[in-house]
PDB file of C-alpha atoms in Angstrom:
ATOM      1  CA  MET A   1      91.597 132.761 109.760  1.00 45.00           C
ATOM      2  CA  GLN A   2      91.912 130.740 106.599  1.00 45.00           C
ATOM      3  CA  LEU A   3      94.663 128.634 108.209  1.00 45.00           C
ATOM      4  CA  LEU A   4      92.076 127.715 111.183  1.00 43.00           C
ATOM      5  CA  THR A   5      89.298 126.967 108.843  1.00 50.00           C
ATOM      6  CA  LYS A   6      91.606 124.457 106.978  1.00 52.00           C
ATOM      7  CA  ASN A   7      92.767 123.004 110.124  1.00 51.00           C
ATOM      8  CA  TYR A   8      89.051 122.798 111.385  1.00 47.00           C
ATOM      9  CA  ASN A   9      88.113 121.033 108.006  1.00 54.00           C
ATOM     10  CA  PHE A  10      91.334 118.539 108.430  1.00 55.00           C
ATOM     11  CA  THR A  11      89.983 117.829 112.113  1.00 68.00           C
ATOM     12  CA  GLN A  12      86.599 117.103 110.853  1.00 73.00           C
ATOM     13  CA  GLY A  13      87.564 115.146 107.862  1.00 71.00           C
ATOM     14  CA  ASN A  14      89.785 112.808 110.109  1.00 81.00           C
ATOM     15  CA  ALA A  15      86.700 112.044 112.130  1.00 83.00           C
ATOM     16  CA  ILE A  16      84.485 111.494 109.301  1.00 85.00           C
ATOM     17  CA  VAL A  17      87.083 108.922 107.832  1.00 85.00           C
ATOM     18  CA  GLY A  18      87.298 107.315 111.384  1.00 86.00           C
ATOM     19  CA  LEU A  19      83.402 106.927 111.146  1.00 86.00           C
ATOM     20  CA  ILE A  20      83.428 105.515 107.724  1.00 86.00           C
ATOM     21  CA  PHE A  21      85.890 102.713 108.449  1.00 84.00           C
ATOM     22  CA  SER A  22      83.723 102.230 112.013  1.00 86.00           C
ATOM     23  CA  PHE A  23      80.615 101.784 110.178  1.00 82.00           C
ATOM     24  CA  ALA A  24      82.380  99.609 107.485  1.00 83.00           C
ATOM     25  CA  ILE A  25      83.092  97.199 110.501  1.00 85.00           C
ATOM     26  CA  ILE A  26      79.485  97.303 111.676  1.00 83.00           C
ATOM     27  CA  GLU A  27      78.295  96.691 108.034  1.00 80.00           C
ATOM     28  CA  VAL A  28      80.726  93.629 107.833  1.00 81.00           C
ATOM     29  CA  LEU A  29      79.482  92.288 110.784  1.00 82.00           C
ATOM     30  CA  ALA A  30      75.962  92.992 109.982  1.00 78.00           C
ATOM     31  CA  GLU A  31      76.324  90.876 106.702  1.00 75.00           C
ATOM     32  CA  LEU A  32      78.025  88.021 108.451  1.00 76.00           C
ATOM     33  CA  PHE A  33      74.774  87.829 110.825  1.00 74.00           C
ATOM     34  CA  SER A  34      72.476  88.978 108.510  1.00 69.00           C
ATOM     35  CA  PHE A  35      71.280  92.002 110.488  1.00 69.00           C
ATOM     36  CA  LYS A  36      69.310  93.623 107.362  1.00 69.00           C
ATOM     37  CA  VAL A  37      67.858  96.742 109.789  1.00 70.00           C
ATOM     38  CA  ILE A  38      71.522  97.781 110.603  1.00 71.00           C
ATOM     39  CA  LEU A  39      72.523  97.360 106.756  1.00 69.00           C
ATOM     40  CA  PHE A  40      69.442  99.669 105.922  1.00 70.00           C
ATOM     41  CA  ALA A  41      70.847 102.171 108.413  1.00 70.00           C
ATOM     42  CA  PHE A  42      74.586 102.095 107.804  1.00 73.00           C
ATOM     43  CA  ARG A  43      75.171 101.325 104.179  1.00 75.00           C
ATOM     44  CA  PRO A  44      73.797 104.641 103.071  1.00 80.00           C
ATOM     45  CA  LEU A  45      75.445 106.540 106.028  1.00 84.00           C
ATOM     46  CA  THR A  46      78.820 105.456 104.443  1.00 85.00           C
ATOM     47  CA  ALA A  47      77.997 106.757 101.011  1.00 87.00           C
ATOM     48  CA  LEU A  48      76.713 109.783 102.878  1.00 89.00           C
ATOM     49  CA  LEU A  49      79.829 110.317 104.974  1.00 90.00           C
ATOM     50  CA  ILE A  50      82.113 110.147 101.892  1.00 91.00           C
ATOM     51  CA  LEU A  51      80.180 112.960 100.379  1.00 91.00           C
ATOM     52  CA  CYS A  52      80.255 115.037 103.525  1.00 90.00           C
ATOM     53  CA  LEU A  53      83.716 114.496 103.360  1.00 91.00           C
ATOM     54  CA  TYR A  54      84.217 115.648  99.782  1.00 93.00           C
ATOM     55  CA  TRP A  55      82.203 118.722 100.571  1.00 91.00           C
ATOM     56  CA  LEU A  56      84.719 119.685 103.439  1.00 87.00           C
ATOM     57  CA  THR A  57      87.845 118.855 101.773  1.00 88.00           C
ATOM     58  CA  SER A  58      87.213 119.852  97.991  1.00 87.00           C
ATOM     59  CA  GLU A  59      87.676 123.229  96.681  1.00 84.00           C
ATOM     60  CA  GLU A  60      86.168 122.797  93.337  1.00 85.00           C
ATOM     61  CA  LYS A  61      82.847 120.964  94.594  1.00 87.00           C
ATOM     62  CA  SER A  62      81.959 119.265  91.198  1.00 90.00           C
ATOM     63  CA  MET A  63      78.093 119.003  90.682  1.00 92.00           C
ATOM     64  CA  LEU A  64      78.805 115.786  88.696  1.00 91.00           C
ATOM     65  CA  PHE A  65      80.355 114.186  91.773  1.00 93.00           C
ATOM     66  CA  PHE A  66      77.283 115.143  93.752  1.00 93.00           C
ATOM     67  CA  VAL A  67      75.052 113.918  91.144  1.00 93.00           C
ATOM     68  CA  SER A  68      76.596 110.379  90.712  1.00 93.00           C
ATOM     69  CA  TRP A  69      76.709 110.222  94.720  1.00 92.00           C
ATOM     70  CA  PHE A  70      73.130 111.005  94.695  1.00 91.00           C
ATOM     71  CA  PHE A  71      72.549 107.815  92.311  1.00 91.00           C
ATOM     72  CA  LEU A  72      74.913 106.070  94.801  1.00 90.00           C
ATOM     73  CA  LEU A  73      72.889 106.536  97.953  1.00 88.00           C
ATOM     74  CA  LEU A  74      69.488 105.732  96.031  1.00 87.00           C
ATOM     75  CA  THR A  75      70.902 102.544  94.909  1.00 87.00           C
ATOM     76  CA  SER A  76      72.589 101.721  98.259  1.00 82.00           C
ATOM     77  CA  ILE A  77      69.245 101.798  99.610  1.00 80.00           C
ATOM     78  CA  LEU A  78      67.047 100.077  96.899  1.00 79.00           C
ATOM     79  CA  ILE A  79      69.207  96.865  96.625  1.00 76.00           C
ATOM     80  CA  LEU A  80      68.662  95.859 100.174  1.00 69.00           C
ATOM     81  CA  SER A  81      64.751  95.795  99.344  1.00 69.00           C
ATOM     82  CA  GLU A  82      63.135  92.355  98.381  1.00 67.00           C
ATOM     83  CA  SER A  83      60.627  93.949  96.151  1.00 70.00           C
ATOM     84  CA  LEU A  84      61.367  93.411  92.322  1.00 69.00           C
ATOM     85  CA  LEU A  85      60.580  96.869  91.459  1.00 74.00           C
ATOM     86  CA  PHE A  86      62.914  98.559  93.983  1.00 73.00           C
ATOM     87  CA  LEU A  87      65.792  95.918  92.599  1.00 74.00           C
ATOM     88  CA  MET A  88      64.964  96.909  89.180  1.00 79.00           C
ATOM     89  CA  LEU A  89      64.976 100.692  90.082  1.00 81.00           C
ATOM     90  CA  GLY A  90      68.264 100.085  92.017  1.00 80.00           C
ATOM     91  CA  LEU A  91      69.795  98.511  88.975  1.00 82.00           C
ATOM     92  CA  ALA A  92      68.847 101.318  86.889  1.00 86.00           C
ATOM     93  CA  GLY A  93      70.398 103.642  89.607  1.00 87.00           C
ATOM     94  CA  ILE A  94      73.741 101.792  89.489  1.00 89.00           C
ATOM     95  CA  VAL A  95      73.845 101.951  85.675  1.00 89.00           C
ATOM     96  CA  ILE A  96      73.589 105.819  85.725  1.00 92.00           C
ATOM     97  CA  HIS A  97      75.991 106.144  88.641  1.00 92.00           C
ATOM     98  CA  ARG A  98      78.541 104.082  86.545  1.00 93.00           C
ATOM     99  CA  ILE A  99      78.087 106.079  83.447  1.00 93.00           C
ATOM    100  CA  LEU A 100      78.475 109.427  85.692  1.00 94.00           C
ATOM    101  CA  LEU A 101      81.656 107.643  87.210  1.00 93.00           C
ATOM    102  CA  ILE A 102      83.009 107.035  83.815  1.00 93.00           C
ATOM    103  CA  LEU A 103      82.268 110.841  82.393  1.00 93.00           C
ATOM    104  CA  TYR A 104      83.918 112.097  85.673  1.00 93.00           C
ATOM    105  CA  ILE A 105      87.154 110.324  85.308  1.00 92.00           C
ATOM    106  CA  ILE A 106      87.208 111.521  81.622  1.00 91.00           C
ATOM    107  CA  LYS A 107      86.334 115.016  82.606  1.00 90.00           C
ATOM    108  CA  LEU A 108      89.006 115.163  85.645  1.00 88.00           C
ATOM    109  CA  ASN A 109      91.918 113.495  83.609  1.00 86.00           C
ATOM    110  CA  LYS A 110      90.945 115.720  80.328  1.00 83.00           C
ATOM    111  CA  VAL A 111      91.010 112.678  77.987  1.00 82.00           C
ATOM    112  CA  SER A 112      91.149 113.594  74.633  1.00 80.00           C
ATOM    113  CA  ASP A 113      92.342 110.364  72.772  1.00 81.00           C
ATOM    114  CA  PHE A 114      89.939 107.670  73.205  1.00 85.00           C
ATOM    115  CA  VAL A 115      91.946 104.814  71.102  1.00 88.00           C
ATOM    116  CA  PRO A 116      93.937 103.743  73.883  1.00 87.00           C
ATOM    117  CA  ILE A 117      90.393 102.989  75.916  1.00 90.00           C
ATOM    118  CA  LEU A 118      89.003 101.244  73.187  1.00 91.00           C
ATOM    119  CA  ILE A 119      91.830  98.920  73.073  1.00 91.00           C
ATOM    120  CA  ALA A 120      91.885  98.394  76.886  1.00 90.00           C
ATOM    121  CA  VAL A 121      88.287  97.687  76.955  1.00 93.00           C
ATOM    122  CA  ILE A 122      88.916  94.584  74.681  1.00 91.00           C
ATOM    123  CA  PRO A 123      90.097  92.168  77.227  1.00 91.00           C
ATOM    124  CA  PHE A 124      87.674  93.020  80.074  1.00 90.00           C
ATOM    125  CA  VAL A 125      84.732  92.572  77.737  1.00 89.00           C
ATOM    126  CA  PHE A 126      86.291  89.081  76.494  1.00 89.00           C
ATOM    127  CA  ILE A 127      86.587  87.932  80.210  1.00 87.00           C
ATOM    128  CA  PHE A 128      83.197  88.976  81.362  1.00 84.00           C
ATOM    129  CA  SER A 129      81.333  87.664  78.134  1.00 84.00           C
ATOM    130  CA  TYR A 130      83.103  84.398  78.460  1.00 83.00           C
ATOM    131  CA  LEU A 131      81.858  84.230  82.328  1.00 80.00           C
ATOM    132  CA  LEU A 132      78.644  85.178  81.127  1.00 79.00           C
ATOM    133  CA  SER A 133      78.031  82.495  78.615  1.00 79.00           C
ATOM    134  CA  ILE A 134      79.319  79.560  80.622  1.00 77.00           C
ATOM    135  CA  SER A 135      77.051  80.417  83.566  1.00 73.00           C
ATOM    136  CA  ASP A 136      74.008  78.138  84.025  1.00 69.00           C
ATOM    137  CA  GLU A 137      72.646  80.140  86.880  1.00 63.00           C
ATOM    138  CA  ILE A 138      71.403  83.230  85.554  1.00 67.00           C
ATOM    139  CA  PRO A 139      67.584  84.134  85.246  1.00 65.00           C
ATOM    140  CA  LYS A 140      66.290  85.085  82.181  1.00 69.00           C
ATOM    141  CA  GLU A 141      65.018  88.661  83.628  1.00 66.00           C
ATOM    142  CA  SER A 142      68.933  89.228  84.665  1.00 68.00           C
ATOM    143  CA  TYR A 143      70.491  88.576  81.417  1.00 74.00           C
ATOM    144  CA  TYR A 144      70.376  91.780  79.576  1.00 79.00           C
ATOM    145  CA  PRO A 145      70.928  93.914  82.711  1.00 78.00           C
ATOM    146  CA  LEU A 146      74.139  92.032  83.301  1.00 82.00           C
ATOM    147  CA  ILE A 147      75.167  92.472  79.886  1.00 84.00           C
ATOM    148  CA  ILE A 148      74.846  96.387  80.253  1.00 87.00           C
ATOM    149  CA  GLN A 149      76.689  96.077  83.694  1.00 88.00           C
ATOM    150  CA  ASN A 150      79.405  94.007  82.058  1.00 88.00           C
ATOM    151  CA  ILE A 151      79.963  96.498  79.616  1.00 91.00           C
ATOM    152  CA  LEU A 152      79.979  99.515  81.893  1.00 92.00           C
ATOM    153  CA  VAL A 153      82.458  97.924  84.172  1.00 92.00           C
ATOM    154  CA  SER A 154      84.548  96.919  81.247  1.00 92.00           C
ATOM    155  CA  ILE A 155      84.402 100.768  80.055  1.00 93.00           C
ATOM    156  CA  LEU A 156      85.454 101.692  83.701  1.00 93.00           C
ATOM    157  CA  GLY A 157      88.362  99.254  83.782  1.00 91.00           C
ATOM    158  CA  ALA A 158      89.506 100.158  80.470  1.00 92.00           C
ATOM    159  CA  VAL A 159      89.560 103.895  81.397  1.00 92.00           C
ATOM    160  CA  VAL A 160      91.525 103.393  84.635  1.00 91.00           C
ATOM    161  CA  LEU A 161      93.900 100.891  82.775  1.00 89.00           C
ATOM    162  CA  SER A 162      94.517 103.312  79.675  1.00 87.00           C
ATOM    163  CA  ASN A 163      95.025 106.249  82.274  1.00 85.00           C
ATOM    164  CA  TYR A 164      97.646 104.476  84.092  1.00 82.00           C
ATOM    165  CA  PHE A 165      99.629 103.621  80.845  1.00 80.00           C
ATOM    166  CA  MET A 166      98.998 106.695  78.841  1.00 76.00           C
ATOM    167  CA  ASN A 167      98.490 109.731  81.507  1.00 71.00           C
ATOM    168  CA  GLU A 168     101.846 109.457  83.476  1.00 61.00           C
ATOM    169  CA  THR A 169     102.004 113.291  84.195  1.00 58.00           C
ATOM    170  CA  LYS A 170      98.676 113.229  86.014  1.00 60.00           C
ATOM    171  CA  ASN A 171      98.901 109.697  87.357  1.00 59.00           C
ATOM    172  CA  THR A 172      97.551 109.344  90.805  1.00 71.00           C
ATOM    173  CA  PRO A 173      97.687 105.772  92.492  1.00 86.00           C
ATOM    174  CA  TRP A 174      94.045 106.243  94.055  1.00 90.00           C
ATOM    175  CA  LEU A 175      92.646 105.848  90.493  1.00 91.00           C
ATOM    176  CA  SER A 176      94.355 102.643  89.925  1.00 90.00           C
ATOM    177  CA  ILE A 177      93.304 101.377  93.415  1.00 91.00           C
ATOM    178  CA  PHE A 178      89.839 102.377  92.889  1.00 93.00           C
ATOM    179  CA  GLY A 179      89.985 100.552  89.463  1.00 91.00           C
ATOM    180  CA  VAL A 180      91.263  97.361  91.116  1.00 92.00           C
ATOM    181  CA  LEU A 181      88.862  97.339  94.093  1.00 92.00           C
ATOM    182  CA  SER A 182      85.879  98.070  91.966  1.00 91.00           C
ATOM    183  CA  ILE A 183      86.559  95.153  89.210  1.00 91.00           C
ATOM    184  CA  ALA A 184      87.175  92.929  92.568  1.00 91.00           C
ATOM    185  CA  LEU A 185      83.759  94.120  94.201  1.00 89.00           C
ATOM    186  CA  TYR A 186      81.877  93.451  90.465  1.00 87.00           C
ATOM    187  CA  PHE A 187      83.806  90.207  89.913  1.00 85.00           C
ATOM    188  CA  THR A 188      82.886  89.017  93.515  1.00 83.00           C
ATOM    189  CA  VAL A 189      79.072  89.996  92.973  1.00 79.00           C
ATOM    190  CA  PHE A 190      79.171  88.301  89.551  1.00 77.00           C
ATOM    191  CA  ILE A 191      80.467  85.223  90.528  1.00 77.00           C
ATOM    192  CA  GLU A 192      78.195  84.958  93.713  1.00 72.00           C
ATOM    193  CA  LYS A 193      75.105  85.498  91.515  1.00 70.00           C
ATOM    194  CA  CYS A 194      75.993  83.542  88.590  1.00 68.00           C
ATOM    195  CA  PHE A 195      78.104  80.485  89.961  1.00 66.00           C
ATOM    196  CA  LEU A 196      77.814  80.121  93.512  1.00 66.00           C
ATOM    197  CA  SER A 197      74.246  81.270  94.126  1.00 62.00           C
ATOM    198  CA  ASN A 198      73.736  78.202  96.323  1.00 65.00           C
ATOM    199  CA  LEU A 199      75.929  79.205  98.966  1.00 62.00           C
ATOM    200  CA  PRO A 200      75.224  81.269 101.856  1.00 60.00           C
ATOM    201  CA  PRO A 201      75.385  84.777 101.146  1.00 59.00           C
ATOM    202  CA  THR A 202      77.782  85.309 104.149  1.00 58.00           C
ATOM    203  CA  TYR A 203      80.497  83.893 102.288  1.00 67.00           C
ATOM    204  CA  PHE A 204      80.744  86.767  99.721  1.00 73.00           C
ATOM    205  CA  ARG A 205      78.863  89.837 101.152  1.00 77.00           C
ATOM    206  CA  PRO A 206      81.337  90.642 103.840  1.00 79.00           C
ATOM    207  CA  LEU A 207      84.027  90.582 101.349  1.00 82.00           C
ATOM    208  CA  GLY A 208      81.872  92.806  99.200  1.00 82.00           C
ATOM    209  CA  MET A 209      81.207  95.004 102.108  1.00 84.00           C
ATOM    210  CA  VAL A 210      85.093  95.553 102.332  1.00 86.00           C
ATOM    211  CA  LEU A 211      85.533  96.246  98.516  1.00 88.00           C
ATOM    212  CA  TYR A 212      82.541  98.667  98.598  1.00 89.00           C
ATOM    213  CA  VAL A 213      83.775 100.927 101.160  1.00 89.00           C
ATOM    214  CA  THR A 214      87.314 100.946 100.216  1.00 92.00           C
ATOM    215  CA  SER A 215      86.777 101.327  96.583  1.00 92.00           C
ATOM    216  CA  TYR A 216      84.694 104.540  97.090  1.00 93.00           C
ATOM    217  CA  TYR A 217      86.915 105.935  99.522  1.00 93.00           C
ATOM    218  CA  ALA A 218      89.876 105.392  96.934  1.00 93.00           C
ATOM    219  CA  PHE A 219      87.623 107.065  94.123  1.00 94.00           C
ATOM    220  CA  TYR A 220      87.327 110.139  96.761  1.00 93.00           C
ATOM    221  CA  LYS A 221      90.960 110.449  97.204  1.00 92.00           C
ATOM    222  CA  PHE A 222      91.670 110.337  93.470  1.00 92.00           C
ATOM    223  CA  VAL A 223      89.071 113.251  92.917  1.00 92.00           C
ATOM    224  CA  ILE A 224      90.758 115.041  95.643  1.00 91.00           C
ATOM    225  CA  ASP A 225      94.387 114.593  94.332  1.00 89.00           C
ATOM    226  CA  THR A 226      93.257 115.259  90.748  1.00 88.00           C
ATOM    227  CA  GLU A 227      91.553 118.504  91.657  1.00 87.00           C
ATOM    228  CA  ARG A 228      94.606 119.905  93.399  1.00 86.00           C
ATOM    229  CA  PHE A 229      96.909 118.631  90.793  1.00 82.00           C
ATOM    230  CA  ASN A 230      94.477 120.487  88.189  1.00 78.00           C
ATOM    231  CA  ALA A 231      94.373 123.501  90.506  1.00 78.00           C
ATOM    232  CA  ASP A 232      98.048 123.743  90.842  1.00 74.00           C
ATOM    233  CA  VAL A 233      98.710 123.591  87.078  1.00 68.00           C
ATOM    234  CA  ASN A 234      96.036 126.303  86.542  1.00 66.00           C
ATOM    235  CA  GLU A 235      98.011 128.368  89.100  1.00 66.00           C
ATOM    236  CA  ASP A 236     101.116 127.815  87.571  1.00 58.00           C
ATOM    237  CA  ASN A 237      99.572 128.899  83.996  1.00 58.00           C
ATOM    238  CA  LYS A 238      98.667 132.102  85.216  1.00 61.00           C
ATOM    239  CA  GLN A 239     101.983 133.011  86.843  1.00 57.00           C
ATOM    240  CA  THR A 240     103.628 131.979  83.486  1.00 57.00           C
ATOM    241  CA  THR A 241     101.129 134.250  81.895  1.00 55.00           C
ATOM    242  CA  LYS A 242     101.704 137.010  84.122  1.00 54.00           C
ATOM    243  CA  VAL A 243     105.426 136.976  83.775  1.00 52.00           C
ATOM    244  CA  TYR A 244     105.334 136.549  80.015  1.00 50.00           C
ATOM    245  CA  PHE A 245     103.184 139.688  79.680  1.00 50.00           C
ATOM    246  CA  LYS A 246     105.269 141.842  82.246  1.00 54.00           C
TER     247      LYS A 246
END
C-alpha cells in the first residue's frame, strides 16, 4: 500500500513539474507581449504548484517552507499591481520571504559557524553597493528599500557560497544552482530598474521569468534532497545507537 502511494505521488509530482514549466513558457510569452491578465493568473500559480509539489513529495513538511512560500505567493500578486500601496506591501513581503529563506537554509544545513558567511558576504555587499552608488536613475523613495534588498541578497549569496566550500558532507548541487539563479535574477532586475529603465520591459522580464521559475524549482529540489539526507543520517544514528546498546 505504501509503495502504491509513493508511485501515485511520484506520478502526480511529474505531472505538476510538467505544469510548472508549461506555465513558465506561457508567462514568458505573456511578458514578451505584455499580457498582464495572463501574468496575474499564471505567476501565482507557478509558486502554488511548487508548494503543492513540496506537499506531495516531502515527508517532513516544514512549516517554515509553507510560511516563506505564503509570502512569495503574496508578493507575486502584489508586485504586478500599479498601485504604490500594493507595491510597498509587495516589497515588504519579499523582504520577509528572503529573511525566511535565509533562516530556512541555515536550519536545514545546521549551520553553527557564521564566520565563513560573514567573510563571504563582503564581495556581494561591495558589488551591489558599487552598482547602487553609480546609478543615477534610482527614485528617492526606492533608495533605502534597495539597500535592504542588497543586504539580504548579499547574505543569501554568502550563505550559499560558504555552504559550498565549508559543508562538503551535506552539499547538494541544487543549493548552488538556486544561489546562482537567484543572484542572476536579482542582478537582472537591479540592472533593469537602476540603469536601463528607459528600455522596454520586454528586454528583461522574459529572462527574469525564466530565472524566477528555475531558481525556485531548484530551491524546492534542494529542500527535498536535504530533508532526505538528514532523515538518512538520523536513521543511521538510530541504528548505530541500537547496535551500541545491544
